[in-house]
XYZ file of C-alpha atoms in Angstrom:
714
model
C -0.004 0.019 0.190
C 1.181 3.918 -0.729
C 2.285 5.516 1.807
C -0.482 7.921 3.788
C 0.916 11.032 2.264
C 0.503 9.544 -1.216
C -3.029 8.409 -0.193
C -4.298 11.710 0.925
C -3.057 12.731 -2.231
C -4.937 11.061 -4.432
C -8.010 11.791 -2.355
C -7.705 15.001 -1.578
C -5.654 16.832 -4.011
C -8.642 16.963 -7.126
C -10.830 19.160 -4.608
C -8.425 21.599 -3.981
C -7.424 21.619 -7.591
C -10.871 22.618 -8.220
C -10.986 25.565 -6.243
C -8.484 27.431 -8.364
C -11.473 27.320 -11.142
C -12.616 30.162 -8.635
C -9.747 32.990 -9.617
C -9.291 31.828 -12.817
C -9.913 35.033 -14.109
C -6.492 36.014 -11.770
C -4.646 32.903 -12.887
C -5.799 31.955 -16.224
C -7.572 29.001 -18.166
C -4.560 27.365 -18.612
C -3.199 27.052 -15.499
C -6.601 25.975 -13.960
C -6.945 23.324 -17.190
C -3.101 22.565 -16.524
C -3.249 21.782 -12.721
C -6.447 20.111 -12.763
C -5.160 17.736 -15.605
C -1.841 17.203 -14.081
C -3.549 16.792 -10.252
C -5.951 14.003 -11.616
C -3.734 12.605 -14.394
C -1.138 11.930 -11.391
C -3.357 10.208 -8.771
C -4.304 8.205 -11.115
C -1.058 6.869 -11.910
C -0.828 6.125 -8.298
C -4.211 4.772 -7.785
C -2.882 2.167 -10.867
C 0.502 1.346 -9.431
C -1.616 0.564 -5.907
C -4.135 -1.752 -7.585
C -1.039 -3.291 -9.807
C 0.728 -3.925 -6.155
C -2.385 -5.231 -4.974
C -2.629 -7.983 -7.604
C 0.930 -8.668 -7.204
C 0.393 -9.528 -3.663
C 2.714 -6.828 -2.565
C -0.104 -4.890 -0.773
C 1.597 -3.964 2.519
C 1.036 -1.176 4.054
C 3.604 1.039 4.750
C 2.364 3.581 6.959
C 2.233 3.570 10.876
C 0.652 0.514 12.593
C -1.926 2.069 14.803
C -3.814 3.032 12.162
C -4.268 -0.500 10.521
C -7.048 -2.662 11.083
C -7.085 -5.844 11.033
C -10.458 -7.995 12.024
C -11.448 -11.773 12.031
C -15.103 -12.923 11.069
C -16.057 -15.285 13.308
C -18.356 -16.892 10.681
C -15.162 -17.547 7.820
C -11.897 -17.056 9.908
C -11.379 -14.946 6.777
C -8.816 -11.900 7.947
C -10.700 -8.394 6.876
C -7.586 -6.254 6.392
C -8.479 -2.533 6.143
C -6.227 0.854 6.588
C -7.800 3.768 7.827
C -6.236 7.201 8.192
C -8.898 9.535 10.619
C -8.206 13.018 9.734
C -10.503 15.041 12.370
C -13.436 14.260 14.583
C -16.223 15.409 12.791
C -19.713 15.100 14.350
C -20.258 13.730 18.601
C -23.846 13.908 19.415
C -24.508 11.382 22.405
C -24.243 7.684 20.513
C -24.190 9.162 17.191
C -20.339 9.767 16.174
C -18.555 10.192 13.357
C -15.044 10.546 11.992
C -13.834 12.039 9.265
C -11.118 9.654 8.182
C -9.988 7.786 5.107
C -10.972 4.141 3.984
C -8.395 2.237 2.292
C -9.023 -1.690 1.257
C -9.219 -3.584 -2.077
C -12.570 -2.827 -2.484
C -11.675 1.153 -2.157
C -8.495 0.630 -4.201
C -10.510 -0.624 -7.084
C -12.521 2.238 -7.319
C -10.039 4.628 -6.689
C -8.015 3.562 -9.839
C -11.219 3.330 -11.766
C -12.379 6.919 -11.020
C -9.209 8.741 -11.004
C -7.322 6.757 -14.002
C -10.490 7.453 -16.151
C -10.892 10.996 -14.925
C -7.355 11.883 -15.840
C -7.949 10.705 -19.297
C -10.988 12.672 -19.823
C -9.817 15.606 -18.165
C -6.600 15.223 -21.222
C -9.055 14.652 -23.960
C -11.389 17.409 -23.149
C -8.284 19.796 -23.799
C -8.932 18.829 -27.476
C -13.039 18.834 -26.944
C -13.756 21.826 -25.303
C -10.681 23.791 -27.047
C -13.079 26.510 -28.156
C -15.836 27.105 -25.344
C -15.325 29.984 -23.676
C -16.029 28.518 -20.197
C -13.271 25.649 -20.120
C -11.629 26.521 -16.638
C -15.481 26.011 -15.172
C -15.292 23.066 -16.711
C -12.030 21.420 -15.508
C -12.992 22.563 -12.098
C -16.033 21.048 -12.330
C -14.892 17.739 -13.891
C -12.027 17.796 -10.647
C -14.881 18.521 -8.276
C -16.499 15.559 -9.480
C -13.926 13.169 -8.924
C -13.107 14.486 -5.692
C -17.014 13.628 -4.626
C -16.932 10.617 -5.935
C -13.065 9.481 -3.946
C -14.978 10.586 -0.949
C -18.007 8.485 -1.571
C -15.596 5.499 -1.865
C -13.139 5.852 0.915
C -15.620 6.677 3.411
C -15.376 5.179 6.757
C -18.831 5.550 7.846
C -22.435 6.163 6.368
C -22.452 10.290 6.718
C -19.216 10.565 4.934
C -20.316 8.335 2.003
C -23.891 10.181 2.305
C -21.780 13.786 1.861
C -19.964 11.969 -1.158
C -23.129 10.664 -2.383
C -24.647 14.318 -2.206
C -21.373 16.013 -3.712
C -21.843 13.414 -6.742
C -25.436 14.879 -6.997
C -23.988 18.172 -7.097
C -21.258 17.848 -9.595
C -23.482 15.618 -12.236
C -26.378 18.582 -11.953
C -23.408 21.451 -13.014
C -22.014 19.135 -15.534
C -24.650 17.881 -17.248
C -26.310 21.927 -17.308
C -22.906 22.825 -18.126
C -24.485 24.875 -21.574
C -27.218 26.734 -18.944
C -28.141 28.813 -21.848
C -30.213 26.209 -23.507
C -33.416 24.655 -22.283
C -32.412 20.938 -23.059
C -29.167 21.163 -20.441
C -31.372 22.765 -17.898
C -34.017 20.381 -18.148
C -31.803 17.501 -18.308
C -29.729 18.444 -15.349
C -32.870 19.130 -13.071
C -34.448 15.787 -14.084
C -31.551 14.252 -12.899
C -31.227 16.321 -9.634
C -35.163 15.794 -9.049
C -35.168 11.576 -9.834
C -32.054 11.143 -7.812
C -33.545 12.941 -4.502
C -36.511 10.151 -4.900
C -33.412 7.507 -4.386
C -31.465 9.604 -2.013
C -34.587 9.793 0.221
C -34.781 6.001 0.699
C -30.970 6.167 1.325
C -31.140 8.489 4.115
C -33.909 6.781 5.642
C -31.863 3.648 5.538
C -28.968 5.446 7.007
C -31.825 6.618 9.970
C -32.700 2.931 10.368
C -28.769 1.235 10.492
C -27.982 4.067 13.374
C -32.077 2.799 14.754
C -30.548 -0.404 15.026
C -27.156 -0.523 15.387
C -26.305 2.686 16.767
C -23.342 3.279 15.205
C -22.884 4.762 11.650
C -19.556 3.614 11.399
C -18.939 0.758 8.692
C -16.631 -1.253 10.890
C -18.613 -1.856 13.738
C -21.975 -2.344 11.854
C -20.483 -4.726 9.099
C -18.507 -6.721 11.743
C -22.456 -6.887 13.858
C -23.752 -8.806 10.926
C -20.615 -10.890 9.770
C -20.906 -12.022 13.693
C -24.397 -12.076 14.311
C -23.646 -9.857 17.038
C -26.268 -9.320 19.643
C -27.889 -5.616 19.474
C -29.871 -3.711 21.020
C -31.823 -0.760 18.700
C -33.422 2.537 20.056
C -35.620 2.899 22.243
C -35.686 -1.377 22.938
C -34.173 -2.731 25.968
C -33.513 -6.253 25.053
C -31.032 -7.216 22.786
C -31.616 -9.592 19.743
C -29.016 -11.260 17.017
C -29.192 -8.844 14.471
C -29.948 -11.315 11.539
C -33.467 -11.745 13.533
C -34.061 -8.724 14.564
C -37.910 -7.717 13.992
C -39.053 -4.278 13.948
C -42.920 -3.746 14.669
C -44.015 -1.356 12.074
C -47.950 -1.021 12.482
C -49.202 -3.972 11.774
C -46.140 -5.741 10.660
C -43.512 -7.322 12.233
C -39.875 -6.767 9.660
C -36.861 -8.116 9.700
C -34.650 -5.033 10.327
C -31.676 -6.399 8.007
C -34.329 -6.555 5.181
C -35.535 -3.077 6.040
C -31.977 -1.914 6.001
C -31.267 -3.893 2.488
C -34.121 -2.716 0.424
C -33.894 1.115 1.513
C -30.625 1.850 0.984
C -30.788 -0.813 -2.572
C -33.408 2.202 -3.382
C -30.554 4.573 -3.297
C -28.221 2.429 -5.217
C -31.200 2.543 -8.087
C -31.411 6.154 -8.109
C -27.877 6.959 -8.921
C -26.998 3.591 -10.997
C -30.262 4.569 -13.396
C -32.305 0.970 -12.401
C -35.444 0.614 -13.597
C -38.208 3.152 -12.648
C -35.374 5.805 -11.610
C -33.152 5.230 -14.931
C -35.196 7.791 -16.955
C -32.523 10.893 -15.997
C -29.471 8.915 -17.703
C -30.414 8.960 -21.406
C -31.066 12.928 -20.961
C -27.689 13.303 -19.025
C -26.337 12.998 -22.323
C -27.130 16.669 -23.381
C -23.891 17.724 -21.153
C -20.638 17.589 -23.341
C -19.342 14.600 -24.213
C -16.520 14.078 -21.488
C -19.097 14.327 -19.004
C -20.875 11.627 -20.330
C -18.147 9.425 -20.134
C -17.216 10.136 -16.566
C -20.507 9.489 -15.493
C -21.113 6.463 -17.317
C -17.903 5.087 -16.957
C -16.096 5.756 -13.408
C -18.360 8.257 -11.153
C -21.310 8.686 -10.419
C -23.410 5.620 -11.873
C -20.368 3.261 -10.260
C -21.851 4.159 -6.588
C -24.915 2.065 -6.605
C -22.954 -0.729 -7.530
C -20.185 -0.228 -5.224
C -22.784 0.568 -2.580
C -24.081 -3.011 -2.855
C -20.570 -4.458 -3.038
C -19.817 -3.059 -0.001
C -22.656 -3.585 1.934
C -22.581 -7.484 1.288
C -22.310 -8.367 4.707
C -26.409 -7.306 5.181
C -27.402 -8.204 1.549
C -25.633 -11.711 2.153
C -28.709 -12.090 5.493
C -31.372 -10.861 3.145
C -33.795 -13.043 1.229
C -36.211 -10.221 -0.293
C -33.815 -7.255 -0.375
C -31.240 -9.438 -2.268
C -34.018 -10.972 -4.548
C -35.401 -7.605 -5.057
C -31.224 -6.309 -6.168
C -31.784 -9.078 -8.373
C -34.790 -8.820 -10.227
C -34.343 -5.218 -10.912
C -31.329 -5.722 -12.246
C -32.411 -8.039 -14.818
C -35.347 -5.965 -16.049
C -33.276 -2.748 -16.389
C -30.539 -4.941 -18.109
C -33.091 -6.683 -20.923
C -35.225 -3.432 -20.695
C -32.415 -0.775 -21.471
C -30.984 -3.154 -24.284
C -34.424 -3.176 -26.105
C -34.533 0.732 -26.470
C -31.021 1.016 -27.173
C -31.314 -0.909 -30.533
C -33.998 1.648 -31.888
C -31.766 5.415 -30.844
C -30.446 7.151 -32.999
C -28.448 9.610 -31.585
C -25.246 8.091 -30.844
C -24.710 9.112 -27.525
C -28.028 7.721 -26.208
C -27.051 4.169 -27.525
C -24.083 3.952 -25.766
C -25.810 5.613 -22.819
C -28.786 2.899 -22.567
C -25.967 0.446 -22.854
C -24.697 1.894 -19.756
C -27.554 1.182 -17.896
C -28.236 -2.290 -19.239
C -24.871 -2.885 -17.940
C -25.338 -1.931 -14.761
C -28.055 -3.954 -14.368
C -25.767 -6.865 -15.172
C -23.691 -5.959 -12.152
C -26.509 -5.836 -9.753
C -28.244 -8.889 -10.610
C -25.340 -11.066 -10.149
C -24.478 -8.863 -7.013
C -27.919 -9.954 -5.791
C -27.414 -13.411 -6.578
C -24.118 -13.760 -4.364
C -21.503 -13.223 -6.651
C -20.188 -9.398 -5.631
C -16.563 -10.087 -7.211
C -18.110 -10.682 -10.434
C -20.482 -7.559 -9.972
C -17.038 -5.348 -9.636
C -15.056 -7.109 -12.134
C -17.643 -5.907 -14.199
C -17.706 -2.366 -13.062
C -13.803 -2.473 -13.424
C -13.235 -3.702 -16.877
C -16.963 -1.699 -17.852
C -15.234 1.463 -16.701
C -12.625 0.788 -19.836
C -14.465 0.038 -22.438
C -17.616 2.654 -21.838
C -15.321 5.438 -21.535
C -13.463 4.164 -25.031
C -17.269 4.277 -26.651
C -17.998 7.880 -25.281
C -14.754 9.219 -26.311
C -14.973 7.595 -29.160
C -18.548 9.064 -29.972
C -17.126 12.104 -29.180
C -14.187 12.001 -31.426
C -17.040 11.089 -34.076
C -18.861 14.075 -33.305
C -16.240 16.209 -33.099
C -15.102 15.391 -36.587
C -18.802 15.893 -37.605
C -18.949 19.347 -37.021
C -21.315 18.440 -33.674
C -23.608 16.322 -35.556
C -25.081 13.229 -33.277
C -27.295 11.636 -35.627
C -25.770 8.498 -36.726
C -29.007 8.599 -39.696
C -26.395 11.673 -40.931
C -23.260 9.697 -40.628
C -22.191 6.680 -43.014
C -18.567 6.248 -44.327
C -16.524 7.684 -41.676
C -14.057 4.899 -41.213
C -12.125 6.560 -44.344
C -11.946 9.750 -42.562
C -11.118 8.467 -39.552
C -9.439 5.435 -39.235
C -7.540 5.768 -35.896
C -11.386 6.267 -34.228
C -12.655 3.770 -35.882
C -10.084 1.185 -34.749
C -10.558 2.041 -31.163
C -14.575 2.697 -31.514
C -14.317 -1.212 -32.715
C -12.189 -2.226 -29.704
C -14.691 -0.529 -27.749
C -17.425 -2.463 -29.682
C -15.868 -5.902 -29.093
C -15.268 -5.649 -25.905
C -18.474 -4.819 -24.914
C -19.733 -7.136 -26.601
C -18.228 -10.034 -24.771
C -16.777 -11.589 -27.652
C -13.996 -14.575 -26.877
C -13.492 -18.230 -26.762
C -14.572 -20.330 -23.761
C -12.411 -22.226 -22.221
C -9.496 -19.728 -23.504
C -7.886 -17.073 -22.701
C -8.829 -15.242 -25.729
C -11.221 -12.251 -25.859
C -11.550 -8.501 -24.681
C -12.228 -7.505 -21.585
C -15.910 -7.726 -21.451
C -16.058 -11.051 -22.178
C -14.355 -12.915 -18.862
C -16.329 -10.141 -16.725
C -19.852 -10.942 -18.770
C -19.359 -14.464 -18.899
C -18.410 -14.925 -15.380
C -21.496 -12.992 -14.629
C -23.746 -15.169 -16.551
C -21.852 -18.143 -15.654
C -22.750 -17.294 -11.774
C -26.224 -16.165 -12.274
C -26.868 -19.599 -13.933
C -24.995 -21.331 -10.615
C -27.119 -19.239 -8.279
C -30.323 -20.399 -10.306
C -29.603 -24.131 -9.970
C -29.078 -23.348 -5.887
C -32.614 -21.932 -6.138
C -31.608 -18.484 -5.305
C -34.098 -15.593 -5.988
C -34.750 -14.859 -9.333
C -31.316 -16.686 -10.554
C -32.606 -17.912 -13.713
C -34.650 -14.906 -14.994
C -31.569 -12.992 -14.099
C -29.482 -15.635 -16.842
C -32.231 -15.254 -19.436
C -32.530 -11.950 -19.149
C -29.347 -11.442 -19.351
C -28.420 -13.479 -22.274
C -31.271 -12.196 -24.137
C -29.731 -8.939 -23.800
C -26.367 -10.015 -24.754
C -27.657 -10.741 -27.860
C -29.683 -7.486 -27.984
C -25.932 -5.743 -27.136
C -24.314 -7.212 -29.972
C -26.835 -6.145 -32.202
C -27.189 -2.551 -31.365
C -23.331 -2.225 -30.744
C -22.876 -3.359 -34.520
C -25.349 -1.128 -35.718
C -23.645 1.847 -34.078
C -20.771 0.792 -36.126
C -22.077 0.439 -39.723
C -24.350 3.180 -39.398
C -21.606 5.132 -38.370
C -18.093 3.825 -40.176
C -19.846 1.994 -43.703
C -22.435 2.289 -45.718
C -22.995 5.993 -47.801
C -21.700 9.085 -46.436
C -25.212 10.683 -45.866
C -23.969 13.462 -43.821
C -23.270 15.115 -48.040
C -26.743 15.445 -48.129
C -26.686 17.274 -44.579
C -23.924 19.721 -45.125
C -26.801 22.470 -43.862
C -26.641 21.102 -40.852
C -30.443 21.862 -40.209
C -32.638 22.387 -37.099
C -33.500 18.805 -37.019
C -29.652 17.958 -36.206
C -28.960 16.980 -32.173
C -25.894 19.198 -31.755
C -24.001 19.602 -28.614
C -25.345 22.335 -26.785
C -21.996 25.096 -27.916
C -22.565 24.304 -31.037
C -23.631 27.979 -31.415
C -20.037 29.219 -29.929
C -18.586 26.598 -32.164
C -16.139 28.009 -35.092
C -16.692 24.202 -36.436
C -20.110 24.761 -36.784
C -19.583 28.342 -39.430
C -17.150 26.935 -41.653
C -18.765 25.960 -45.379
C -15.934 22.867 -45.162
C -17.736 20.291 -43.085
C -15.713 17.153 -44.158
C -15.119 14.888 -41.331
C -11.928 14.988 -39.623
C -9.644 13.162 -37.825
C -9.630 14.408 -33.805
C -6.291 16.018 -32.782
C -3.420 13.943 -30.843
C -4.592 14.763 -27.284
C -8.087 13.587 -28.451
C -6.572 10.279 -29.384
C -3.917 9.555 -26.972
C -7.080 8.869 -24.206
C -8.449 6.312 -26.921
C -5.304 4.755 -27.679
C -4.483 3.988 -23.301
C -8.184 3.427 -23.109
C -7.818 0.302 -25.603
C -5.048 -1.151 -23.889
C -7.377 -1.067 -20.604
C -10.426 -2.786 -23.132
C -8.180 -5.365 -24.597
C -6.209 -6.574 -21.721
C -7.611 -5.841 -18.334
C -9.985 -8.881 -18.423
C -7.311 -11.397 -19.017
C -4.371 -9.661 -16.874
C -7.149 -8.819 -13.752
C -9.376 -12.337 -13.903
C -8.046 -14.435 -11.458
C -7.639 -11.827 -9.102
C -10.857 -10.599 -9.405
C -13.025 -13.487 -9.471
C -10.624 -16.980 -10.166
C -8.184 -18.605 -8.164
C -6.819 -15.856 -6.653
C -9.780 -13.820 -5.787
C -9.831 -14.502 -1.870
C -6.540 -13.020 -1.607
C -7.130 -10.183 -3.433
C -10.242 -8.941 -1.629
C -8.936 -9.765 1.690
C -12.182 -9.308 3.308
C -13.156 -6.482 1.320
C -16.237 -8.543 0.115
C -17.933 -10.440 2.122
C -19.419 -14.163 1.179
C -21.428 -16.277 3.956
C -20.005 -19.621 4.459
C -23.093 -20.982 2.130
C -22.421 -19.112 -0.508
C -20.835 -21.028 -2.983
C -22.437 -19.280 -5.965
C -18.620 -18.035 -7.419
C -17.175 -21.252 -7.317
C -19.861 -23.364 -8.707
C -19.933 -21.494 -11.652
C -17.097 -23.655 -12.848
C -19.516 -26.390 -12.681
C -22.180 -25.279 -15.082
C -23.644 -27.190 -17.816
C -20.887 -27.292 -21.107
C -23.534 -25.017 -23.121
C -23.612 -22.745 -20.426
C -20.388 -21.530 -21.296
C -21.057 -21.145 -25.248
C -24.587 -19.161 -25.011
C -23.161 -16.003 -24.821
C -20.470 -16.510 -27.924
C -23.656 -17.910 -29.494
C -25.760 -15.240 -28.976
C -23.264 -12.565 -29.429
C -22.427 -14.010 -32.924
C -26.042 -14.356 -33.819
C -26.763 -10.600 -32.716
C -23.555 -9.498 -34.861
C -24.751 -11.883 -38.259
C -28.739 -10.266 -37.717
C -27.116 -6.570 -37.616
C -24.651 -7.075 -40.437
C -27.082 -8.323 -42.729
C -29.457 -5.415 -41.716
C -27.070 -2.847 -41.638
C -24.416 -3.782 -43.788
C -25.497 -5.858 -46.658
C -29.162 -4.412 -46.684
C -28.539 -1.087 -45.084
C -32.425 -0.051 -46.271
C -33.822 -3.085 -44.207
C -33.051 -1.468 -41.065
C -34.206 2.160 -42.390
C -37.547 0.727 -43.834
C -38.116 -1.295 -40.270
C -37.824 2.161 -38.821
C -39.849 4.261 -40.866
C -42.477 1.842 -40.891
C -43.354 2.859 -37.815
C -44.545 -0.413 -36.070
C -45.584 -0.713 -32.445
C -42.652 -2.986 -31.261
C -40.183 -0.256 -33.115
C -42.949 2.689 -31.408
C -42.265 0.928 -28.188
C -38.671 1.129 -28.258
C -38.028 4.253 -29.834
C -40.337 6.005 -27.678
C -38.287 4.207 -24.550
C -41.243 2.336 -23.728
C -43.232 5.724 -22.918
C -41.467 6.225 -19.643
C -41.281 10.103 -19.814
C -44.817 10.734 -21.341
C -46.095 8.072 -18.511
C -44.578 10.161 -15.839
C -45.535 13.353 -17.173
C -49.309 12.208 -17.422
C -49.037 10.669 -13.741
C -46.450 12.036 -11.513
C -45.556 15.253 -12.531
C -49.059 16.092 -13.841
C -50.253 14.625 -10.601
C -47.951 16.490 -8.469
C -48.983 19.727 -10.132
C -52.404 18.921 -9.839
C -52.265 18.077 -5.805
C -49.920 20.972 -5.539
C -52.476 23.170 -7.046
C -55.555 21.697 -4.916
C -53.428 22.237 -1.949
C -52.708 25.769 -2.311
C -56.566 26.292 -3.789
C -57.617 25.025 -0.725
C -55.232 27.200 1.492
C -55.874 30.118 -0.343
C -59.475 29.819 -0.109
C -60.365 27.740 2.638
C -57.539 28.332 4.920
C -56.761 31.990 4.233
C -60.457 32.559 3.735
C -61.446 31.727 6.725
C -58.847 32.730 8.578
C -56.354 35.910 7.954
C -57.941 36.958 5.135
C -61.396 36.381 6.203
C -60.617 38.554 9.444
C -59.146 41.051 7.315
C -63.114 41.276 5.079
C -65.049 40.941 8.327
C -63.209 44.067 9.970
C -63.144 46.406 7.212
C -66.730 45.614 5.887
C -67.575 46.414 9.789
C -65.100 49.720 9.853
C -66.778 50.804 6.589
C -70.384 50.862 8.378
C -69.110 52.391 11.454
C -67.385 55.392 9.163
C -70.482 55.969 7.735
C -72.009 56.989 11.390
C -69.250 59.892 11.459
C -71.327 62.411 9.964
C -69.709 65.034 12.067
C -73.427 66.977 12.637
C -74.318 67.155 16.672
C -77.625 66.599 16.872
C -76.507 62.744 15.435
C -73.903 62.098 17.670
C -76.406 63.618 20.555
C -79.210 60.977 19.537
C -76.579 58.050 19.494
C -75.765 59.148 23.020
C -79.045 59.371 24.291
C -80.160 56.071 22.934
C -76.969 54.309 24.345
C -77.845 56.260 27.717
C -81.780 54.596 27.573
C -80.356 51.179 26.548
C -77.581 51.222 29.662
C -79.951 52.437 31.602
C -82.946 50.049 31.181
C -80.424 47.389 31.550
C -79.333 48.231 35.075
C -83.113 48.307 36.084
C -83.793 45.459 35.085
C -81.032 43.921 36.416
C -82.271 45.654 39.770
C -85.140 43.560 39.887
C -87.444 46.171 37.363
C -90.281 47.546 39.164
C -90.315 45.054 42.195
């Protein structure tokens, strides 16, 4: 392990250099860009060095031993190795204690490498992509802030610090998605992302409250150790202790298992961040931000947070039935749903965005069946090929003068050969092409096949929704191959449809800064290769997309996985799913290859040899194509129900408040007072005889009352 000072540099330095954006007028844009890029790139290099050291078995800590925590799980005897650097006390209110600390274990080391590695290359890439934007300093500052917040999330030592990073990445995503705030679409997309994530974040907040209610602590160490060892706990307001796995919480007329409640609530938070079914609608619209932002969000930061959270809390989900089943079925449905939508999209970035949604579904459903290592492996390999695909798409958009509609591309392989090669590598990686029983294949082959094999094994062991997840994942693999090759053929092969659209009419889906881009005003719209500063990140990511799977396979999911993870991921003694995947039938090993080739052949026939077939299907407007093209009408359904329903309810409450509460209360009192005052004011005529009449009348009335009270005539 790296010395503490270097760990602190990796985690904290991106946040410090993000502050340079506040003084960019004084120091200049180039200084801000240079500092942020240099710091994040160096942090990425250090993180990768640390990861490779762990894989090689050289992960021993070189810092002071008093900060080292070594625990032993009673149920498995597994040594849990982690290193905690306490920065300062943070919250101390009764039993509610939380320090600001940095936790380093294998799980956080993997995430640090992914975050800083991809972010560093995105920073470098942005030098070319954002070269003509007038707000470069602000953009780079936001990128570094995003990186810092994600690092805070994955190195947190307690739920409160994790929540800080969790909300921080939400803020940074809002700023970056809406970076071109002068335009309506990015503004709407940033608000949509922010609001949708608040739904999930509410579940996460409730889950954290439930954790403190049950464990009287929000620190990961005591909480997860209590679950591992089935320790007796006394929840807040309870008087008797009970084993945590059997603890029941009464709620209304139900007796709810405490771990199930905690697991479901925390997963709702993960659903929002990782764009799972029902809370997925924000992710495709996030494409309104600059393309480097899309690469960072989809490959290394925001959307991976939910997967990381589930794997971090593996001790909880190992002892839940319904919460783990919920993760499995939601992930499986997401994988299949997003793949169907991806087939019908024409915006190059949206196709890749829905592929992200689908791949996240894979990660979740394999984590739901208990193969957390396979989920993290796919998260790791996915970071390389997904960043490669997005940055490759950005290179295409840049070379096409900000055209994003694949129907207006074609024949670009000749003009952009290096970008084409990078996109081909990314495509082969994401479809998981490889030969079973060999080490021949790109990164996605090793991680996706590990997922499908583990899921099938889980289904054989009667794990909840295991069989469903396997078949949904297999179908999604077929669809992934189809839409990935569709993207390649429509973009890089076939007729040069862009020649007929040199005018770039309003129907084109352009990046929001195109109006300020000199390229969009030139007369020469011939596609061109991107500059070297954009191609270098593509080359480095291509190496990861090719070799990350075969190199890290043993450490993540095979023979050396227990030594590598060192207790950072927990599996109960009865969980053998990762081992059982080696015993699945032979056809399970070859099924992903068969469906991948089938998807390739159908896409080749439809969009290469008979390019007009795909166009005719799209133009026909059939019900199935319309369903997929319109994203299963989720936006329309949510607009008609949730949004309009909320507006109607809000309007109803407003009217009730205005007409009933205010009408009877303040407004009513004011109206009565005003009317009474108006009537009384008419009696003030100024004539003496009027006043004398009133006085005499009042005297008579007053006298009559006194006389009656005195007994009258008696």
